[in-house]
Amino acid sequence: AIERTLSIIKPDAVAKNVIGQIYSRFESSGLKIIAARMIHLSQSDAEQFYAVHRERPFFNDLVKFMTSGPVMVQVLEGEEAIKKNRDLMGATDPRKAETGTIRADFADSIDANAVHGSDALETAIVEIACFFPTLNIYSR
Ligand code: CMP
């Protein structure tokens, strides 16, 4: 089925100047960028976005990292977009990410891991709504 997923290019990858290289991978795999914006997240933006991880031991480091510089946020649309994007990204820990994935090629650590992608349909809906009102999403 055609799905939408939320993608974030994290501060490490923005600082490395590889937004375009990552966008190329989305486009080459048939995913369409139907909304995008660059934003420097505030502490409360990051805490809200990652609220599901609030009790995890890595939460404070995660928020600190995600607010360390601007991020590029986009909605990707296409056939099985959620899985397709997760396959492109590779494992959360870049040391475990398969060769040729975004994280294997651009990430430095489990915190500075270049990209985020929604993990399920329901999550995608909530995450997209965090950043984009419906009228700023341009499908077809
Ligand atoms: P992301 O997909 O953005 O979702 C939560 C983030 O927490 C994850 O990518 C990692 O960058 C970060 N993180 C740090 N430590 C861990 C961990 N042990 N397990 C999962 N995520 C972690």
Coordinates of N, CA and C and ligand atoms in Angstrom, one line a residue:
A1 N 0.8 -1.2 0.0 CA 0.0 0.0 0.0 C 0.9 1.3 0.0
I2 N 0.3 2.3 -0.5 CA 1.0 3.6 -0.5 C 1.0 4.1 0.9
E3 N 2.1 4.5 1.5 CA 2.2 5.0 2.9 C 3.0 6.3 2.9
R4 N 2.9 7.0 4.0 CA 3.7 8.1 4.3 C 4.5 7.9 5.6
T5 N 5.7 8.4 5.6 CA 6.6 8.2 6.8 C 7.3 9.5 7.1
L6 N 7.6 9.7 8.4 CA 8.4 10.9 8.7 C 9.9 10.6 8.8
S7 N 10.7 11.4 8.1 CA 12.1 11.2 8.1 C 12.8 12.4 8.7
I8 N 13.8 12.2 9.5 CA 14.6 13.4 10.0 C 16.1 13.1 9.6
I9 N 16.7 14.1 9.0 CA 18.2 14.0 8.8 C 18.7 14.8 10.0
K10 N 19.5 14.1 10.8 CA 19.9 14.6 12.2 C 21.0 15.6 12.1
P11 N 21.3 16.3 13.2 CA 22.3 17.3 13.2 C 23.7 16.9 12.6
D12 N 24.1 15.6 12.9 CA 25.4 15.1 12.4 C 25.5 15.1 10.9
A13 N 24.4 14.6 10.3 CA 24.4 14.5 8.8 C 24.2 15.9 8.2
V14 N 23.4 16.7 8.8 CA 23.3 18.1 8.2 C 24.7 18.8 8.3
A15 N 25.4 18.6 9.4 CA 26.7 19.3 9.6 C 27.7 18.7 8.5
K16 N 27.5 17.4 8.2 CA 28.4 16.8 7.2 C 28.1 17.2 5.8
N17 N 27.0 17.9 5.6 CA 26.6 18.4 4.2 C 26.2 17.3 3.3
V18 N 25.5 16.3 3.8 CA 25.1 15.2 3.0 C 23.5 15.1 2.9
I19 N 22.8 16.2 3.0 CA 21.4 16.2 2.8 C 21.1 15.7 1.4
G20 N 21.7 16.2 0.4 CA 21.5 15.9 -1.0 C 21.7 14.4 -1.2
Q21 N 22.8 13.9 -0.7 CA 23.1 12.5 -0.9 C 22.1 11.6 -0.3
I22 N 21.6 12.0 0.8 CA 20.5 11.2 1.5 C 19.2 11.3 0.7
Y23 N 18.9 12.5 0.2 CA 17.7 12.7 -0.6 C 17.8 11.9 -1.8
S24 N 18.9 11.8 -2.4 CA 19.1 11.0 -3.7 C 18.7 9.5 -3.4
R25 N 19.1 9.0 -2.2 CA 18.7 7.6 -1.9 C 17.2 7.4 -1.8
F26 N 16.6 8.4 -1.2 CA 15.1 8.4 -1.1 C 14.5 8.3 -2.5
E27 N 15.0 9.2 -3.3 CA 14.4 9.3 -4.7 C 14.7 8.1 -5.5
S28 N 16.0 7.6 -5.4 CA 16.3 6.4 -6.2 C 15.5 5.2 -5.9
S29 N 15.1 5.1 -4.6 CA 14.3 4.0 -4.2 C 12.8 4.2 -4.5
G30 N 12.4 5.3 -5.1 CA 11.0 5.5 -5.4 C 10.2 6.2 -4.4
L31 N 10.9 6.7 -3.3 CA 10.2 7.5 -2.3 C 10.1 8.9 -2.8
K32 N 9.0 9.6 -2.6 CA 8.8 11.0 -3.0 C 8.8 11.9 -1.8
I33 N 9.5 13.0 -1.9 CA 9.5 14.0 -0.8 C 8.3 14.9 -1.0
I34 N 7.3 14.8 -0.1 CA 6.1 15.5 -0.4 C 5.9 16.7 0.6
A35 N 6.9 16.8 1.6 CA 6.9 18.0 2.5 C 8.3 18.0 3.0
A36 N 8.8 19.2 3.3 CA 10.2 19.3 3.9 C 10.4 20.6 4.6
R37 N 11.1 20.6 5.7 CA 11.6 21.9 6.3 C 12.8 21.7 7.2
M38 N 13.6 22.7 7.3 CA 14.8 22.7 8.2 C 14.4 23.4 9.4
I39 N 14.8 22.8 10.6 CA 14.4 23.4 11.9 C 15.5 23.1 12.9
H40 N 15.8 24.1 13.8 CA 16.6 23.8 14.9 C 15.7 23.6 16.1
L41 N 15.6 22.3 16.5 CA 14.6 21.9 17.5 C 15.0 22.6 18.9
S42 N 13.9 23.0 19.6 CA 14.1 23.5 21.0 C 14.2 22.2 21.9
Q43 N 14.6 22.4 23.1 CA 14.5 21.3 24.1 C 13.1 20.7 24.2
S44 N 12.1 21.6 24.3 CA 10.8 21.0 24.4 C 10.3 20.4 23.1
D45 N 10.6 20.9 22.0 CA 10.3 20.2 20.7 C 10.8 18.8 20.7
A46 N 12.1 18.6 21.1 CA 12.8 17.3 21.1 C 12.2 16.4 22.1
E47 N 11.9 16.9 23.3 CA 11.3 16.1 24.4 C 9.9 15.6 24.0
Q48 N 9.2 16.5 23.3 CA 7.8 16.1 22.9 C 7.9 15.0 21.8
F49 N 8.8 15.2 20.8 CA 8.9 14.3 19.7 C 9.3 12.9 20.1
Y50 N 10.3 12.9 21.1 CA 10.8 11.6 21.6 C 10.1 11.2 22.9
A51 N 8.9 11.7 23.2 CA 8.3 11.4 24.5 C 8.2 9.9 24.8
V52 N 8.0 9.0 23.8 CA 7.9 7.6 24.0 C 9.2 7.0 24.7
H53 N 10.3 7.8 24.5 CA 11.6 7.3 25.1 C 11.9 8.0 26.4
R54 N 11.0 8.7 27.0 CA 11.2 9.5 28.2 C 11.9 8.8 29.3
E55 N 11.5 7.5 29.5 CA 12.1 6.7 30.6 C 13.4 5.9 30.3
R56 N 13.8 6.0 29.0 CA 15.0 5.3 28.6 C 16.2 6.0 29.1
P57 N 17.3 5.2 29.4 CA 18.5 5.8 29.9 C 19.2 6.8 29.0
F58 N 18.9 6.6 27.7 CA 19.6 7.5 26.7 C 18.8 8.8 26.4
F59 N 17.7 9.0 27.1 CA 16.8 10.1 26.7 C 17.5 11.5 26.7
N60 N 18.2 11.8 27.8 CA 18.8 13.1 28.0 C 19.8 13.3 26.9
D61 N 20.7 12.3 26.6 CA 21.7 12.4 25.5 C 21.0 12.6 24.2
L62 N 19.9 11.9 24.0 CA 19.2 12.0 22.7 C 18.7 13.4 22.5
V63 N 18.0 14.0 23.5 CA 17.5 15.3 23.4 C 18.6 16.4 23.2
K64 N 19.7 16.2 23.9 CA 20.9 17.1 23.8 C 21.4 17.0 22.4
F65 N 21.5 15.8 21.8 CA 22.1 15.7 20.5 C 21.1 16.3 19.4
M66 N 19.8 16.0 19.6 CA 18.9 16.4 18.6 C 18.7 18.0 18.6
T67 N 19.1 18.6 19.6 CA 19.0 20.1 19.7 C 20.4 20.8 19.4
S68 N 21.4 20.0 19.1 CA 22.7 20.5 18.9 C 22.9 21.3 17.6
G69 N 22.0 21.2 16.7 CA 22.1 21.9 15.4 C 20.8 21.7 14.6
P70 N 20.7 22.3 13.5 CA 19.5 22.1 12.7 C 19.3 20.7 12.1
V71 N 18.1 20.3 12.0 CA 17.8 19.1 11.3 C 16.9 19.3 10.1
M72 N 16.9 18.4 9.2 CA 16.1 18.5 8.0 C 15.0 17.4 8.1
V73 N 13.7 17.9 8.1 CA 12.6 17.0 8.3 C 11.8 16.9 7.1
Q74 N 11.4 15.6 6.7 CA 10.6 15.4 5.5 C 9.6 14.3 5.6
V75 N 8.5 14.5 4.8 CA 7.5 13.4 4.7 C 7.9 12.7 3.4
L76 N 8.0 11.3 3.5 CA 8.3 10.5 2.3 C 7.0 9.7 2.0
E77 N 6.7 9.7 0.7 CA 5.5 8.9 0.3 C 5.9 7.9 -0.7
G78 N 5.2 6.7 -0.6 CA 5.5 5.7 -1.6 C 5.0 4.3 -1.2
E79 N 5.1 3.3 -2.1 CA 4.8 2.0 -1.8 C 5.6 1.5 -0.5
E80 N 4.9 1.0 0.5 CA 5.6 0.6 1.7 C 6.7 1.5 2.2
A81 N 6.3 2.8 2.3 CA 7.3 3.8 2.6 C 8.0 3.6 3.9
I82 N 7.3 3.1 4.9 CA 7.8 3.0 6.3 C 9.0 2.0 6.2
K83 N 8.7 0.8 5.7 CA 9.7 -0.3 5.6 C 10.8 0.1 4.7
K84 N 10.5 0.7 3.5 CA 11.5 1.1 2.5 C 12.5 2.0 3.2
N85 N 12.0 3.0 3.9 CA 12.9 4.0 4.5 C 13.7 3.3 5.6
R86 N 13.1 2.4 6.4 CA 13.9 1.7 7.4 C 15.0 0.9 6.8
D87 N 14.7 0.2 5.7 CA 15.7 -0.6 5.0 C 16.8 0.3 4.4
L88 N 16.5 1.5 3.9 CA 17.5 2.5 3.4 C 18.4 2.9 4.6
M89 N 17.8 3.1 5.8 CA 18.5 3.7 6.9 C 19.5 2.7 7.5
G90 N 19.1 1.4 7.6 CA 19.9 0.4 8.3 C 19.7 0.4 9.8
A91 N 20.4 -0.5 10.5 CA 20.2 -0.6 11.9 C 20.5 0.6 12.7
T92 N 19.8 0.8 13.8 CA 19.9 2.0 14.7 C 21.4 2.3 15.0
D93 N 22.1 1.2 15.4 CA 23.5 1.3 15.7 C 24.3 1.1 14.4
P94 N 25.0 2.1 14.0 CA 25.7 2.1 12.7 C 26.7 0.9 12.6
R95 N 27.2 0.4 13.8 CA 28.1 -0.7 13.7 C 27.4 -2.0 13.3
K96 N 26.1 -2.0 13.4 CA 25.3 -3.1 13.0 C 24.6 -2.9 11.7
A97 N 24.7 -1.7 11.1 CA 24.0 -1.4 9.9 C 24.7 -2.1 8.7
E98 N 23.8 -2.6 7.8 CA 24.3 -3.3 6.6 C 25.1 -2.3 5.7
T99 N 26.1 -2.9 5.0 CA 26.8 -2.1 4.0 C 25.9 -1.4 3.0
G100 N 26.1 -0.2 2.7 CA 25.3 0.5 1.7 C 24.1 1.2 2.2
T101 N 23.9 1.0 3.6 CA 22.7 1.8 4.1 C 23.2 3.2 4.6
I102 N 22.2 4.1 4.8 CA 22.6 5.4 5.1 C 23.4 5.5 6.4
R103 N 23.0 4.7 7.4 CA 23.7 4.7 8.7 C 25.1 4.1 8.5
A104 N 25.3 3.1 7.8 CA 26.6 2.5 7.6 C 27.5 3.5 6.9
D105 N 27.0 4.3 6.0 CA 27.8 5.2 5.2 C 28.0 6.6 5.9
F106 N 27.0 7.1 6.7 CA 27.1 8.4 7.2 C 27.1 8.6 8.7
A107 N 26.8 7.5 9.5 CA 26.6 7.7 10.9 C 27.9 7.3 11.7
D108 N 28.0 8.0 12.8 CA 29.2 7.8 13.7 C 29.0 7.0 14.9
S109 N 27.8 7.0 15.4 CA 27.5 6.3 16.7 C 26.0 6.1 16.8
I110 N 25.6 5.4 17.9 CA 24.1 5.1 18.0 C 23.4 6.4 18.3
D111 N 24.0 7.4 18.9 CA 23.4 8.7 19.1 C 23.4 9.6 17.8
A112 N 24.6 9.8 17.3 CA 24.8 10.5 16.0 C 24.6 9.5 14.9
N113 N 23.4 9.1 14.6 CA 23.2 8.0 13.7 C 22.5 8.5 12.4
A114 N 22.7 9.8 12.1 CA 22.4 10.4 10.8 C 20.9 10.6 10.4
V115 N 20.0 9.6 10.7 CA 18.6 9.7 10.3 C 17.7 9.1 11.3
H116 N 16.5 9.6 11.3 CA 15.3 8.9 12.0 C 14.3 8.6 11.0
G117 N 13.6 7.5 11.2 CA 12.4 7.2 10.4 C 11.3 6.5 11.3
S118 N 10.1 6.9 11.0 CA 8.9 6.3 11.7 C 9.0 4.8 11.7
D119 N 8.6 4.1 12.8 CA 8.7 2.7 12.8 C 7.4 1.9 12.5
A120 N 6.3 2.6 12.4 CA 5.0 2.0 12.2 C 4.0 3.0 11.7
L121 N 2.9 2.5 11.1 CA 1.8 3.4 10.5 C 1.3 4.5 11.5
E122 N 1.0 4.0 12.8 CA 0.4 4.9 13.8 C 1.4 5.9 14.2
T123 N 2.7 5.5 14.4 CA 3.8 6.4 14.7 C 4.0 7.5 13.6
A124 N 3.9 7.0 12.4 CA 4.1 7.9 11.3 C 3.1 9.0 11.3
I125 N 1.8 8.7 11.6 CA 0.7 9.7 11.6 C 1.0 10.7 12.7
V126 N 1.4 10.3 13.9 CA 1.7 11.2 15.0 C 2.9 12.0 14.7
E127 N 3.9 11.4 14.2 CA 5.2 12.1 13.9 C 5.0 13.2 12.8
I128 N 4.3 12.8 11.8 CA 4.1 13.8 10.7 C 3.3 15.0 11.2
A129 N 2.3 14.7 12.0 CA 1.5 15.8 12.6 C 2.4 16.8 13.5
C130 N 3.5 16.2 14.1 CA 4.4 17.1 14.9 C 5.0 18.2 14.1
F131 N 5.2 18.0 12.8 CA 5.9 19.0 12.0 C 5.1 19.6 10.9
F132 N 4.1 19.0 10.4 CA 3.4 19.4 9.2 C 1.9 19.5 9.3
P133 N 1.3 20.7 9.2 CA -0.1 20.7 9.0 C -0.5 20.2 7.6
T134 N -1.7 19.6 7.5 CA -2.1 18.9 6.3 C -1.9 19.8 5.0
L135 N -2.1 21.1 5.2 CA -2.0 21.9 4.0 C -0.6 22.2 3.5
N136 N 0.4 21.7 4.3 CA 1.8 21.9 3.9 C 2.3 20.5 3.3
I137 N 1.5 19.6 3.1 CA 1.9 18.3 2.5 C 1.4 18.2 1.1
Y138 N 2.3 18.0 0.1 CA 2.0 18.2 -1.3 C 2.1 16.8 -2.0
S139 N 1.1 16.0 -1.9 CA 1.0 14.7 -2.5 C 0.5 14.9 -3.9
R140 N 1.2 14.3 -4.9 CA 0.9 14.3 -6.3 C 0.7 15.7 -6.9
Ligands
CMP1 P1 15.9 7.2 16.5 O1 15.3 6.4 15.4 O2 15.9 8.7 16.2 O3 15.0 7.0 17.8 C1 15.5 7.1 19.1 C2 17.0 7.4 19.1 O4 17.6 7.2 20.3 C3 17.7 6.4 18.1 O5 17.4 6.7 16.8 C4 19.1 6.5 18.5 O6 19.8 7.6 17.9 C5 19.0 6.9 20.0 N1 19.6 5.9 20.9 C6 20.6 6.0 21.7 N2 20.8 4.9 22.4 C7 19.9 4.0 22.0 C8 19.6 2.6 22.4 N3 20.3 2.0 23.3 N4 18.5 2.0 21.7 C9 17.8 2.7 20.8 N5 18.0 4.0 20.5 C10 19.1 4.6 21.0

